[in-house]
Short mmCIF file of C-alpha atoms and ligand atoms in Angstrom, two decimals:
data_model
loop_
_atom_site.label_atom_id
_atom_site.label_comp_id
_atom_site.label_asym_id
_atom_site.label_seq_id
_atom_site.Cartn_x
_atom_site.Cartn_y
_atom_site.Cartn_z
CA UNK A 141 1.58 0.35 16.00
CA UNK A 142 1.97 3.03 18.66
CA UNK A 143 -1.13 5.20 18.12
CA UNK A 144 -1.84 8.03 20.60
CA UNK A 145 -5.42 9.01 21.51
CA UNK A 146 -4.95 12.18 19.41
CA UNK A 147 -4.87 10.06 16.26
CA UNK A 148 -7.59 7.73 14.94
CA UNK A 149 -6.74 5.14 12.34
CA UNK A 150 -9.31 3.03 10.53
CA UNK A 151 -8.88 0.64 7.65
CA UNK A 152 -11.80 0.16 5.27
CA UNK A 153 -10.87 -2.31 2.56
CA UNK A 154 -7.98 -0.90 0.53
CA UNK A 155 -8.20 2.55 2.13
CA UNK A 156 -6.65 3.77 5.37
CA UNK A 157 -8.28 6.73 7.15
CA UNK A 158 -5.97 8.71 9.42
CA UNK A 159 -7.67 11.38 11.50
CA UNK A 160 -5.84 14.01 13.55
CA UNK A 161 -8.06 14.03 16.58
CA UNK A 162 -7.11 16.85 18.92
CA UNK A 163 -9.84 19.40 18.20
CA UNK A 164 -9.65 21.04 21.63
CA UNK A 165 -6.15 22.26 20.65
CA UNK A 166 -7.14 22.82 16.98
CA UNK A 167 -5.17 19.71 16.02
CA UNK A 168 -1.89 21.33 17.08
CA UNK A 169 0.87 18.79 16.56
CA UNK A 170 2.82 17.79 19.63
CA UNK A 171 5.62 15.20 19.71
CA UNK A 172 3.24 12.40 20.58
CA UNK A 173 1.15 13.17 17.50
CA UNK A 174 4.02 13.48 15.04
CA UNK A 175 5.53 10.23 16.33
CA UNK A 176 2.10 8.62 16.07
CA UNK A 177 2.01 9.62 12.38
CA UNK A 178 5.42 8.03 11.94
CA UNK A 179 4.14 4.82 13.45
CA UNK A 180 1.09 4.80 11.15
CA UNK A 181 3.01 5.52 7.96
CA UNK A 182 5.74 2.98 8.67
CA UNK A 183 3.27 0.14 9.24
CA UNK A 184 0.68 0.52 6.48
CA UNK A 185 -1.01 -2.88 6.11
CA UNK A 186 -0.09 -4.67 2.87
CA UNK A 187 -3.62 -4.69 1.45
CA UNK A 188 -3.96 -0.87 1.78
CA UNK A 189 -3.58 0.99 -1.55
CA UNK A 190 -4.19 4.59 -0.52
CA UNK A 191 -4.36 6.65 2.70
CA UNK A 192 -6.46 9.70 3.52
CA UNK A 193 -5.44 12.14 6.25
CA UNK A 194 -7.88 14.67 7.69
CA UNK A 195 -8.67 16.58 10.86
CA UNK A 196 -11.41 16.39 13.48
CA UNK A 197 -13.25 19.60 14.49
CA UNK A 198 -13.17 22.99 12.78
CA UNK A 199 -9.59 22.87 11.46
CA UNK A 200 -7.16 20.56 9.68
CA UNK A 201 -4.29 21.65 11.93
CA UNK A 202 -3.03 24.74 13.77
CA UNK A 203 0.54 23.52 13.20
CA UNK A 204 3.22 22.90 15.74
CA UNK A 205 2.10 22.74 19.36
CA UNK A 206 3.64 26.03 20.47
CA UNK A 207 3.43 25.12 24.15
CA UNK A 208 6.19 22.53 23.57
CA UNK A 209 8.41 24.90 21.55
CA UNK A 210 9.50 27.10 24.42
CA UNK A 211 10.92 24.14 26.36
CA UNK A 212 13.69 23.21 23.84
CA UNK A 213 17.36 24.20 23.80
CA UNK A 214 19.28 24.60 20.50
CA UNK A 215 20.29 20.98 19.97
CA UNK A 216 16.86 19.74 21.02
CA UNK A 217 15.37 22.20 18.53
CA UNK A 218 17.55 20.84 15.72
CA UNK A 219 16.67 17.26 16.61
CA UNK A 220 13.00 18.19 16.72
CA UNK A 221 13.06 19.68 13.23
CA UNK A 222 14.97 16.64 11.95
CA UNK A 223 12.34 14.41 13.54
CA UNK A 224 9.61 16.24 11.59
CA UNK A 225 11.66 15.80 8.41
CA UNK A 226 11.99 12.07 9.08
CA UNK A 227 8.26 11.62 9.69
CA UNK A 228 7.13 13.70 6.72
CA UNK A 229 9.52 11.78 4.45
CA UNK A 230 7.74 8.63 5.60
CA UNK A 231 4.47 10.13 4.45
CA UNK A 232 5.88 11.36 1.12
CA UNK A 233 8.02 8.31 0.38
CA UNK A 234 6.00 5.63 2.13
CA UNK A 235 4.24 2.64 0.62
CA UNK A 236 0.96 4.27 -0.50
CA UNK A 237 -0.17 7.58 -1.99
CA UNK A 238 -1.66 9.91 0.64
CA UNK A 239 -4.53 12.34 0.09
CA UNK A 240 -4.92 15.25 2.52
CA UNK A 241 -8.44 16.59 3.12
CA UNK A 242 -8.20 20.17 4.36
CA UNK A 243 -10.63 22.47 6.11
CA UNK A 244 -10.32 25.50 8.38
CA UNK A 245 -6.76 26.29 9.44
CA UNK A 246 -4.03 24.56 7.49
CA UNK A 247 -1.16 26.51 8.95
CA UNK A 248 2.48 26.14 9.92
CA UNK A 249 3.29 22.49 10.55
CA UNK A 250 -0.23 21.55 9.36
CA UNK A 251 0.61 23.07 5.98
CA UNK A 252 3.90 21.16 6.05
CA UNK A 253 2.10 17.84 6.64
CA UNK A 254 -0.32 18.63 3.81
CA UNK A 255 2.65 19.51 1.54
CA UNK A 256 4.15 16.07 2.10
CA UNK A 257 0.98 14.38 0.84
CA UNK A 258 0.46 13.47 -2.81
CA UNK A 259 -2.91 15.13 -3.45
CA UNK A 260 -4.66 17.89 -1.51
CA UNK A 261 -8.44 18.32 -1.43
CA UNK A 262 -9.51 21.61 0.16
CA UNK A 263 -12.97 22.35 1.49
CA UNK A 264 -14.29 25.90 1.08
CA UNK A 265 -13.37 26.90 4.66
CA UNK A 266 -9.68 26.11 4.25
CA UNK A 267 -7.15 28.86 4.85
CA UNK A 268 -3.39 28.66 4.64
CA UNK A 269 -0.75 30.61 6.55
CA UNK A 270 2.80 30.38 7.78
CA UNK A 271 2.60 32.19 11.15
CA UNK A 272 6.23 31.26 11.82
CA UNK A 273 7.14 34.69 10.37
CA UNK A 274 5.02 36.45 12.99
CA UNK A 275 6.08 34.13 15.83
CA UNK A 276 9.76 34.98 15.25
CA UNK A 277 10.70 31.47 14.15
CA UNK A 278 11.18 29.67 10.83
CA UNK A 279 9.51 26.70 9.22
CA UNK A 280 11.12 23.46 10.42
CA UNK A 281 9.01 20.68 8.98
CA UNK A 282 10.20 20.78 5.37
CA UNK A 283 8.09 23.68 4.04
CA UNK A 284 11.07 25.50 2.56
CA UNK A 285 11.78 22.47 0.37
CA UNK A 286 8.26 21.29 -0.49
CA UNK A 287 6.14 24.44 -0.57
CA UNK A 288 8.10 26.40 -3.26
CA UNK A 289 7.66 23.37 -5.53
CA UNK A 290 3.89 23.71 -5.14
CA UNK A 291 3.30 27.48 -5.06
CA UNK A 292 6.70 29.06 -5.88
CA UNK A 293 9.34 30.65 -3.68
CA UNK A 294 8.00 34.22 -3.95
CA UNK A 295 4.57 33.19 -2.64
CA UNK A 296 6.03 31.28 0.28
CA UNK A 297 8.32 34.19 1.15
CA UNK A 298 5.35 36.58 0.97
CA UNK A 299 3.35 34.37 3.36
CA UNK A 300 6.19 34.50 5.89
CA UNK A 301 7.23 38.14 5.36
CA UNK A 302 3.70 39.54 5.65
CA UNK A 303 1.64 36.91 7.45
CA UNK A 304 -0.61 36.72 4.39
CA UNK A 305 -3.52 34.31 4.75
CA UNK A 306 -4.38 32.41 1.56
CA UNK A 307 -7.99 31.40 0.92
CA UNK A 308 -9.16 28.02 -0.38
CA UNK A 309 -9.79 29.53 -3.84
CA UNK A 310 -6.37 31.18 -3.93
CA UNK A 311 -4.83 27.88 -2.83
CA UNK A 312 -6.27 26.23 -5.93
CA UNK A 313 -5.03 29.00 -8.26
CA UNK A 314 -1.56 28.85 -6.68
CA UNK A 315 -1.35 25.08 -7.17
CA UNK A 316 -1.35 24.11 -3.51
CA UNK A 317 -4.53 22.08 -3.59
CA UNK A 318 -5.74 20.14 -6.60
CA UNK A 319 -9.46 19.99 -5.71
CA UNK A 320 -11.87 22.42 -4.07
CA UNK A 321 -15.12 21.14 -2.56
CA UNK A 322 -18.01 22.60 -0.62
CA UNK A 323 -17.97 22.24 3.15
CA UNK A 324 -17.95 18.67 4.54
CA UNK A 325 -17.59 17.18 1.05
CA UNK A 326 -13.81 16.79 1.08
CA UNK A 327 -13.73 13.27 2.46
CA UNK A 328 -16.24 12.07 -0.13
CA UNK A 329 -14.09 13.54 -2.90
CA UNK A 330 -10.94 12.00 -1.40
CA UNK A 331 -12.57 8.56 -1.28
CA UNK A 332 -13.55 8.88 -4.95
CA UNK A 333 -9.95 9.78 -5.83
CA UNK A 334 -8.48 7.07 -3.58
CA UNK A 335 -10.60 4.43 -5.28
CA UNK A 336 -9.25 5.51 -8.67
CA UNK A 337 -5.68 5.54 -7.38
CA UNK A 338 -6.17 2.05 -5.88
CA UNK A 339 -6.98 0.68 -9.33
CA UNK A 340 -3.69 1.83 -10.85
CA UNK A 341 -0.88 -0.60 -11.54
CA UNK A 342 1.46 -0.74 -8.54
CA UNK A 343 4.40 0.23 -10.76
CA UNK A 344 2.66 3.44 -11.85
CA UNK A 345 1.91 4.53 -8.28
CA UNK A 346 5.45 3.60 -7.26
CA UNK A 347 6.91 5.69 -10.08
CA UNK A 348 4.73 8.68 -9.21
CA UNK A 349 5.64 8.53 -5.51
CA UNK A 350 9.29 7.57 -5.59
CA UNK A 351 10.73 8.42 -8.99
CA UNK A 352 8.92 11.55 -10.24
CA UNK A 353 10.05 13.70 -7.24
CA UNK A 354 13.65 12.53 -7.73
CA UNK A 355 13.46 13.39 -11.43
CA UNK A 356 12.16 16.86 -10.58
CA UNK A 357 15.02 17.31 -8.06
CA UNK A 358 17.71 16.31 -10.57
CA UNK A 359 19.25 17.83 -13.69
CA UNK A 360 17.88 17.23 -17.20
CA UNK A 361 20.44 14.56 -18.17
CA UNK A 362 19.88 12.45 -15.05
CA UNK A 363 16.14 13.13 -15.09
CA UNK A 364 15.66 11.92 -18.64
CA UNK A 365 17.68 8.77 -17.94
CA UNK A 366 15.64 8.06 -14.79
CA UNK A 367 12.46 8.56 -16.83
CA UNK A 368 13.62 6.05 -19.46
CA UNK A 369 14.53 3.53 -16.78
CA UNK A 370 11.26 3.73 -14.88
CA UNK A 371 9.20 3.83 -18.09
CA UNK A 372 10.86 0.61 -19.23
CA UNK A 373 10.43 -1.05 -15.84
CA UNK A 374 6.76 -0.07 -15.64
CA UNK A 375 5.90 -1.11 -19.19
CA UNK A 376 7.60 -4.50 -18.85
CA UNK A 377 5.37 -5.59 -15.95
CA UNK A 378 2.70 -8.25 -16.69
CA UNK A 379 0.10 -5.79 -15.40
CA UNK A 380 1.06 -3.26 -18.09
CA UNK A 381 0.92 -5.92 -20.82
CA UNK A 382 -2.54 -6.96 -19.66
CA UNK A 383 -3.83 -3.37 -19.55
CA UNK A 384 -2.46 -2.53 -23.00
CA UNK A 385 -3.99 -5.71 -24.47
CA UNK A 386 -7.32 -4.89 -22.78
CA UNK A 387 -7.33 -1.49 -24.44
CA UNK A 388 -6.44 -2.86 -27.87
CA UNK A 389 -9.22 -5.46 -27.54
CA UNK A 390 -11.76 -2.75 -26.62
CA UNK A 391 -12.10 -3.99 -23.03
CA UNK A 392 -10.65 -0.92 -21.29
CA UNK A 393 -12.18 2.48 -20.63
CA UNK A 394 -11.41 5.32 -23.04
CA UNK A 395 -9.91 8.54 -21.72
CA UNK A 396 -12.55 10.41 -19.71
CA UNK A 397 -14.89 7.42 -19.26
C1 1HE B 1693 -2.76 25.84 20.23
C2 1HE B 1693 -2.28 26.06 18.92
C3 1HE B 1693 -0.92 25.77 18.64
C4 1HE B 1693 -4.35 26.61 18.98
N1 1HE B 1693 -0.16 25.28 19.65
N2 1HE B 1693 -1.95 25.37 21.18
N3 1HE B 1693 0.71 27.77 14.71
C5 1HE B 1693 0.15 28.97 14.94
O1 1HE B 1693 0.78 29.96 15.20
C6 1HE B 1693 -1.36 28.98 14.89
C7 1HE B 1693 -1.91 29.34 16.26
N4 1HE B 1693 -3.35 29.13 16.34
C8 1HE B 1693 -4.26 30.01 15.86
O2 1HE B 1693 -3.96 31.00 15.23
C9 1HE B 1693 -5.71 29.70 16.14
O3 1HE B 1693 -5.75 28.78 17.22
C10 1HE B 1693 -6.47 29.10 14.94
C11 1HE B 1693 -6.68 30.18 13.86
C12 1HE B 1693 -5.75 27.89 14.33
C13 1HE B 1693 -7.86 28.59 15.43
O4 1HE B 1693 -8.54 29.63 16.12
P1 1HE B 1693 -9.73 29.25 17.11
O5 1HE B 1693 -10.37 30.57 17.52
O6 1HE B 1693 -10.60 28.23 16.49
O7 1HE B 1693 -9.06 28.54 18.40
P2 1HE B 1693 -8.25 29.19 19.63
O8 1HE B 1693 -9.22 29.75 20.62
O9 1HE B 1693 -7.20 30.11 19.16
O10 1HE B 1693 -7.50 27.94 20.25
C14 1HE B 1693 -8.18 26.92 20.97
C15 1HE B 1693 -7.17 26.25 21.86
O11 1HE B 1693 -6.17 25.63 21.05
C16 1HE B 1693 -6.43 27.22 22.76
O12 1HE B 1693 -6.09 26.53 23.95
P3 1HE B 1693 -6.96 26.75 25.32
O13 1HE B 1693 -6.28 25.83 26.29
O14 1HE B 1693 -6.85 28.20 25.64
O15 1HE B 1693 -8.36 26.33 24.96
C17 1HE B 1693 -5.16 27.50 21.98
O16 1HE B 1693 -4.09 27.92 22.81
C18 1HE B 1693 -4.89 26.12 21.41
N5 1HE B 1693 -4.04 26.19 20.24
N6 1HE B 1693 -3.30 26.55 18.18
C19 1HE B 1693 -0.68 25.10 20.88
N7 1HE B 1693 -0.39 25.91 17.43
C20 1HE B 1693 7.73 21.80 12.37
S1 1HE B 1693 7.81 23.38 12.67
C21 1HE B 1693 6.25 24.07 12.40
C22 1HE B 1693 6.16 25.44 13.01
C23 1HE B 1693 4.75 25.88 13.18
O17 1HE B 1693 3.81 25.15 12.92
S2 1HE B 1693 4.54 27.46 13.76
C24 1HE B 1693 2.85 27.79 13.59
C25 1HE B 1693 2.11 27.48 14.86
#
């Protein structure tokens, strides 16, 4: 793995902790960092079941490192955006579900990274913005595809038209984050969730990561067929048979337990 100093990666049992570690620049994402994320998410160790990404310092991420932006010509700019797309697809469609723990600024490219994750836990201090509108540029890390699916097109357009800053509470109501915690409690919550996710059958996690988004992106006819196919594949695994038998024999937890 090619891990830059601005990224810390630690495996603890079945969980992988990925920390963006560039607090002096508010975790602004330069090329080294984004390529480091690619390296991490393309070489997840086999025994890992869930990854957690979070930021060091006062902010999750201030987005793209703007000091690198001014040095690119048009073709380099296109390649750069396509590189972000490639890396974020590796997070979204990698081998394990990824939980983002957010605090402070979650803006621009930072918001795009969080959007590519499977679950978002926001601490009270989190705020969201797309300053691209004010900087005279446009999102280039996949936000226009992923963010409207989470919060709706009108809200994303508003954020860019007006520079609106969304609070942690608003982020929950809009559907961007799924959990809101008090300050410094996000990681704890993410670990609790990651442990639950790690206990799922592999086929279920696979279906949620790789098939559900494709169903959502397709038409009803194709979507329903894909659902039938993956439902049949998942329920014919030995793991599913065992879990169903456990429930019928009273050995499995009831809903909510
Ligand atoms: C940076 C960056 C950055 C901070 N690139 N260097 N993103 C933005 O437009 C957000 C710009 N950043 C901010 O609005 C603020 O920095 C924050 C609200 C996130 C944090 O404020 P604060 O008061 O804690 O920090 P600061 O004093 O503004 O910044 C500390 C240092 O980090 C300072 O450098 P220094 O050398 O003067 O100490 C800042 O210049 C530096 N810094 N943010 C480079 N973003 C795939 S396309 C995605 C397109 C985008 O993401 S556009 C949105 C970019």
